[in-house]
PDB file of C-alpha atoms and ligand atoms in Angstrom:
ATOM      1  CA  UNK A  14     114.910 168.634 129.337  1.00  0.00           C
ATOM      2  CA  UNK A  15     112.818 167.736 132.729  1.00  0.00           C
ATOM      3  CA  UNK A  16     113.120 164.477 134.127  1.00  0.00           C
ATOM      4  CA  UNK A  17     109.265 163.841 134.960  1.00  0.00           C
ATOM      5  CA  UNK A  18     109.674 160.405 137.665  1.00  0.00           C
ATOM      6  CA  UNK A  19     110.966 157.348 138.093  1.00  0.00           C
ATOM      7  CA  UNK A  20     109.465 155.083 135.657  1.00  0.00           C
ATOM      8  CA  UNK A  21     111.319 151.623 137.056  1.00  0.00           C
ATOM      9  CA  UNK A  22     114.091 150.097 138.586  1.00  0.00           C
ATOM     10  CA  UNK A  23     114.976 147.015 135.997  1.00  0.00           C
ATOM     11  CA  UNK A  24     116.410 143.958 137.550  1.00  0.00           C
ATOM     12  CA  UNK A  25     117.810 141.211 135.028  1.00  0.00           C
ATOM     13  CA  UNK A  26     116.883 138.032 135.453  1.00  0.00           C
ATOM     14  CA  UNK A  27     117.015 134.440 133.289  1.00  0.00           C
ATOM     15  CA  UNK A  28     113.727 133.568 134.529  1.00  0.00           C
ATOM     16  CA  UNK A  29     110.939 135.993 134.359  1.00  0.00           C
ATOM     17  CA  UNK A  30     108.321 133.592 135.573  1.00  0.00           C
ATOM     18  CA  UNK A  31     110.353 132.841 138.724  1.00  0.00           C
ATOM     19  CA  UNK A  32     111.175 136.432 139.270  1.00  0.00           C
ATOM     20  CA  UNK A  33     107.308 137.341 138.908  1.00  0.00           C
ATOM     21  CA  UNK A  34     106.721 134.851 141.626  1.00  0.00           C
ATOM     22  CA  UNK A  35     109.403 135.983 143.998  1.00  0.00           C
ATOM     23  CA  UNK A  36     107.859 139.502 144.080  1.00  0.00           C
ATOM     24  CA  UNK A  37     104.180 137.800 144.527  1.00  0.00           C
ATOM     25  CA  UNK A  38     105.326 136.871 147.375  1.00  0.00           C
ATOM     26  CA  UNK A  39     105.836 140.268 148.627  1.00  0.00           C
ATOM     27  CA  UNK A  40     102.328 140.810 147.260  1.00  0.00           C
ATOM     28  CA  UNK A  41     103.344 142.292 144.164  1.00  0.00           C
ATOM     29  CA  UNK A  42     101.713 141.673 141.129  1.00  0.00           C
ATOM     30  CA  UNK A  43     103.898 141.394 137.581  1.00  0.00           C
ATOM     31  CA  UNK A  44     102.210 142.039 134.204  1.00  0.00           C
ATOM     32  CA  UNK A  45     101.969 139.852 131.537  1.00  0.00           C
ATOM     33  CA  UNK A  46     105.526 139.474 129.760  1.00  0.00           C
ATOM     34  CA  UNK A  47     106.268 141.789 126.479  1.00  0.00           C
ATOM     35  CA  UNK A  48     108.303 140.321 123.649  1.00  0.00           C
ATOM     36  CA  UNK A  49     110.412 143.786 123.012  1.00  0.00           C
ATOM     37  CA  UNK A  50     111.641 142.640 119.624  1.00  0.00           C
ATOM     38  CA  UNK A  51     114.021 145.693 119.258  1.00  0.00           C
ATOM     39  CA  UNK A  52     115.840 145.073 122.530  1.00  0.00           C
ATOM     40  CA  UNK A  53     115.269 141.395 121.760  1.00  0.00           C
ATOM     41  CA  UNK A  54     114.120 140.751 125.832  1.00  0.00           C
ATOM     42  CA  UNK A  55     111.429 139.894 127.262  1.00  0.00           C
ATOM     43  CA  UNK A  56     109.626 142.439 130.310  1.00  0.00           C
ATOM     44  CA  UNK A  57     107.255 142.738 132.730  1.00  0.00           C
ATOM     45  CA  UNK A  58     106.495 145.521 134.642  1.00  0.00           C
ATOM     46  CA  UNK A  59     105.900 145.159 138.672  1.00  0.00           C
ATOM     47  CA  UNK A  60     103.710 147.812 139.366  1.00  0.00           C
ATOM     48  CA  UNK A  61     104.306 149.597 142.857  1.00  0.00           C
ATOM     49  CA  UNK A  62     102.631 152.142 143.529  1.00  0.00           C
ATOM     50  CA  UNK A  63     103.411 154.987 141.275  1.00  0.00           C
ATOM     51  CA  UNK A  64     106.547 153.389 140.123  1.00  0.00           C
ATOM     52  CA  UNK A  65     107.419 149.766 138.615  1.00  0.00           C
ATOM     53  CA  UNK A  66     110.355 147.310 139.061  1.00  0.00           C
ATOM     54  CA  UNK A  67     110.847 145.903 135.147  1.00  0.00           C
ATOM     55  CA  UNK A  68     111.538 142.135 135.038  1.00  0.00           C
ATOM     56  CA  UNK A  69     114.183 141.717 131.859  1.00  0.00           C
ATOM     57  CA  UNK A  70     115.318 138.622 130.394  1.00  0.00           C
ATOM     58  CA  UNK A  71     117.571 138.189 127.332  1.00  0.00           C
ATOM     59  CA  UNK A  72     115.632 136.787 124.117  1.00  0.00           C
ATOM     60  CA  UNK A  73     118.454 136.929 122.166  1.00  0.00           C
ATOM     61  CA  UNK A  74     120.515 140.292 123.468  1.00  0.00           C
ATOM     62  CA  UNK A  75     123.381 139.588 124.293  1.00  0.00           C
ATOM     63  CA  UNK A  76     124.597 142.071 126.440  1.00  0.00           C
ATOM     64  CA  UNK A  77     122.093 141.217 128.587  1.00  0.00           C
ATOM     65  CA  UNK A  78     123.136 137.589 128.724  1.00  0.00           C
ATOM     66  CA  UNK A  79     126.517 138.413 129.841  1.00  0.00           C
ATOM     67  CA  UNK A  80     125.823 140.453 132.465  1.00  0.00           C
ATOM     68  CA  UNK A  81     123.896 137.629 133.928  1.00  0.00           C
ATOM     69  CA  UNK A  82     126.332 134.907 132.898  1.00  0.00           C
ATOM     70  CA  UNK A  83     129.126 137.117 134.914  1.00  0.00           C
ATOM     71  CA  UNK A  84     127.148 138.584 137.970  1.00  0.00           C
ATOM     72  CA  UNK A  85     123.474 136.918 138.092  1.00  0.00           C
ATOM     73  CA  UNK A  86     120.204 137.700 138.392  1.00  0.00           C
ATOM     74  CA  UNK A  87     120.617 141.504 139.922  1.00  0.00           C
ATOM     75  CA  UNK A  88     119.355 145.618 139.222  1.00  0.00           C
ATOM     76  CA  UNK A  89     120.433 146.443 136.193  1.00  0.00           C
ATOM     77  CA  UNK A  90     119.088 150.119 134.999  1.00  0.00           C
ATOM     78  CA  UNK A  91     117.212 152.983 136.320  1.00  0.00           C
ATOM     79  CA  UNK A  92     114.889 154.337 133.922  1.00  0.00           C
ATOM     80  CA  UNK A  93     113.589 157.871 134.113  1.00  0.00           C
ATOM     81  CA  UNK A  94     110.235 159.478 132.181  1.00  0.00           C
ATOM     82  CA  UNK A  95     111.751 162.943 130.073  1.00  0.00           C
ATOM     83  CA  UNK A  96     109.566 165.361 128.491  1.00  0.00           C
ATOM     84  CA  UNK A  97     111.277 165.287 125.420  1.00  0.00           C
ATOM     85  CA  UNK A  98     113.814 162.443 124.797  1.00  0.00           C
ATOM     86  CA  UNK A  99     115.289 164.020 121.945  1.00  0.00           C
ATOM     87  CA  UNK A 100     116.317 167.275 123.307  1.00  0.00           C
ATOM     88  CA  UNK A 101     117.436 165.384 126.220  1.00  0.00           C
ATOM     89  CA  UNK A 102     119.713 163.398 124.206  1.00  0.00           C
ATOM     90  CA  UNK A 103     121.322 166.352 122.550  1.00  0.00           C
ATOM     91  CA  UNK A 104     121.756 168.273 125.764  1.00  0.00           C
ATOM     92  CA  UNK A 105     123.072 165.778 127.896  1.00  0.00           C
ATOM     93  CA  UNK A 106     125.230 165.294 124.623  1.00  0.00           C
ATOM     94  CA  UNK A 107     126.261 168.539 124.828  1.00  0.00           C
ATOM     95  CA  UNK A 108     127.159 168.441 128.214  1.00  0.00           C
ATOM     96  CA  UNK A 109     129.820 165.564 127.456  1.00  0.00           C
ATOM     97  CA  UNK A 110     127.844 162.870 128.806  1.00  0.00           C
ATOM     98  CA  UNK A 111     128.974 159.633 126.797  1.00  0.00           C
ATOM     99  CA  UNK A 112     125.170 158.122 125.314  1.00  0.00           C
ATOM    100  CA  UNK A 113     125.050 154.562 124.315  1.00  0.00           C
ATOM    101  CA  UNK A 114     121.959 155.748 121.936  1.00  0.00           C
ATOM    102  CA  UNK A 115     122.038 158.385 120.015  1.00  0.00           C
ATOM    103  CA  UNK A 116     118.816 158.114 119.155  1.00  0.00           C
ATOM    104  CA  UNK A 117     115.510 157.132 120.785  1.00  0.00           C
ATOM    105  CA  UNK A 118     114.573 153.572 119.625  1.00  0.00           C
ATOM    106  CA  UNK A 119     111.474 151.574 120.505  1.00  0.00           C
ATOM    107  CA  UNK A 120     111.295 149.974 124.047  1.00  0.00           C
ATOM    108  CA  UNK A 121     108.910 148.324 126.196  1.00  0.00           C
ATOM    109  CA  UNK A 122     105.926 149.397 127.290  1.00  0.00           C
ATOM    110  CA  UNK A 123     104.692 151.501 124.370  1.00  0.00           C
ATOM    111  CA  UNK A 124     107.576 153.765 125.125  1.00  0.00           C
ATOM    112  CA  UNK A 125     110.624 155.503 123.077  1.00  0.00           C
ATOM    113  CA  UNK A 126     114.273 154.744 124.926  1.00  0.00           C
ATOM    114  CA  UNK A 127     117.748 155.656 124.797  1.00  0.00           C
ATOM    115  CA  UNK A 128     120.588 154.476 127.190  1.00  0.00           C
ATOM    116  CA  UNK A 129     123.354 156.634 129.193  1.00  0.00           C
ATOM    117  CA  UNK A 130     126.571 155.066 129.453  1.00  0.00           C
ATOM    118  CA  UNK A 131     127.176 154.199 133.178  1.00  0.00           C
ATOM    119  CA  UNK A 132     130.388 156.039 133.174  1.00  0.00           C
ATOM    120  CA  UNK A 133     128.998 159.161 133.016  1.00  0.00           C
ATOM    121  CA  UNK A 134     126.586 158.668 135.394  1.00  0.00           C
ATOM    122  CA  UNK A 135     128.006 157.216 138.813  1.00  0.00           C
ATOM    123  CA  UNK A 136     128.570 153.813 137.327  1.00  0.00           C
ATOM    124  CA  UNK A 137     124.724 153.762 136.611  1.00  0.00           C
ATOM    125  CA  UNK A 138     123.597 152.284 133.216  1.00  0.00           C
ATOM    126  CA  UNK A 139     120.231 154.763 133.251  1.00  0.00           C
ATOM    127  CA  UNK A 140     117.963 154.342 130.418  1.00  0.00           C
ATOM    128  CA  UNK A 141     115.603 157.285 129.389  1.00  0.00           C
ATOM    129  CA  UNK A 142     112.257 157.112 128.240  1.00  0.00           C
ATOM    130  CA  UNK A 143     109.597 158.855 126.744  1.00  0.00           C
ATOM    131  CA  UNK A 144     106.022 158.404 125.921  1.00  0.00           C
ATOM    132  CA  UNK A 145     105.989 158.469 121.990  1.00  0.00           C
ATOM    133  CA  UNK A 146     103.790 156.684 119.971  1.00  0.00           C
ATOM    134  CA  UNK A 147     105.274 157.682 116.970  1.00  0.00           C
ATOM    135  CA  UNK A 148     108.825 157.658 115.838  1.00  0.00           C
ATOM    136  CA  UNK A 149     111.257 160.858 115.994  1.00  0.00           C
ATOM    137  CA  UNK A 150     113.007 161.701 113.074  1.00  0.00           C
ATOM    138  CA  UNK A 151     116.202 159.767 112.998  1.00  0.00           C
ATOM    139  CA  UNK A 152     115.101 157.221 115.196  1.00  0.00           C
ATOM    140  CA  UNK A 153     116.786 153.833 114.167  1.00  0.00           C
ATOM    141  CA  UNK A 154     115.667 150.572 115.094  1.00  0.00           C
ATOM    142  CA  UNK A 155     118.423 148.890 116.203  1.00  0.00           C
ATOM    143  CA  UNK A 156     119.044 145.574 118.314  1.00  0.00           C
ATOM    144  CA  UNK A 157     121.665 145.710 121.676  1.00  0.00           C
TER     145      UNK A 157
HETATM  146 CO1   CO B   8     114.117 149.605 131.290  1.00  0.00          CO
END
């Protein structure tokens, strides 16, 4: 497993739109907003420079919801680019690391995602991510 960069920083937010224009302000530009059915948010990426802050907002997940009904708008996840999701997931398995997904599932941006649970990694929740247009073997869609 090599961790390749820093895809985004994710901050969670109930109003994309108003989010988006807070960081025009700092002359940031966010993307159009992605339905990410599987997740059920909504996303849009802030480009800067070669990484990205990701805009969430619940559409219906509801873990999402309640970590904005109990702390507000705020960062939420680190997400970091692998080489190979799947061997990353069984390794960091193997080391003990406690995974939230098992297996990769579909995520935003055209990309294949699994979460780490934030107690085994500094009180982080880190998602991982990998470029996959197609789906691994056991991957299950499933809705958080
Ligand atoms: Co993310």
């Amino acid at each position: 497993m090599k961790v390749l960069r820093l895809a985004h920083v994710a901050v969670a937010v109930s109003d994309l739109e108003a989010a988006g224009a807070a960081f025009a302000a700092l002359g940031l530009q966010a993307q159009a907003p992605e339905l990410v059915a599987a997740q059920r948010t909504r996303a849009a990426l802030v480009p800067i420079g070669a990484g990205n802050v990701e805009l969430i907002a619940p559409a219906g997940n509801e873990g999402l919801q309640r970590f904005l009904d109990r702390r507000g708008a705020g960062l939420h996840h680190l997400c970091l680019e692998v080489d190979d999701l799947v061997a990353a997931l069984a390794e960091l398995k193997g080391k003990g690391l406690r995974l939230i997904d098992e297996a990769p599932r579909p995520g935003a941006h055209g990309y294949q995602v699994a979460f780490l649970h934030p107690a085994s990694c500094g009180g982080v929740l880190i998602e991982l991510c990998e470029a996959a247009p197609a789906s691994p073997a056991g991957a299950a869609p499933s809705a958080k």
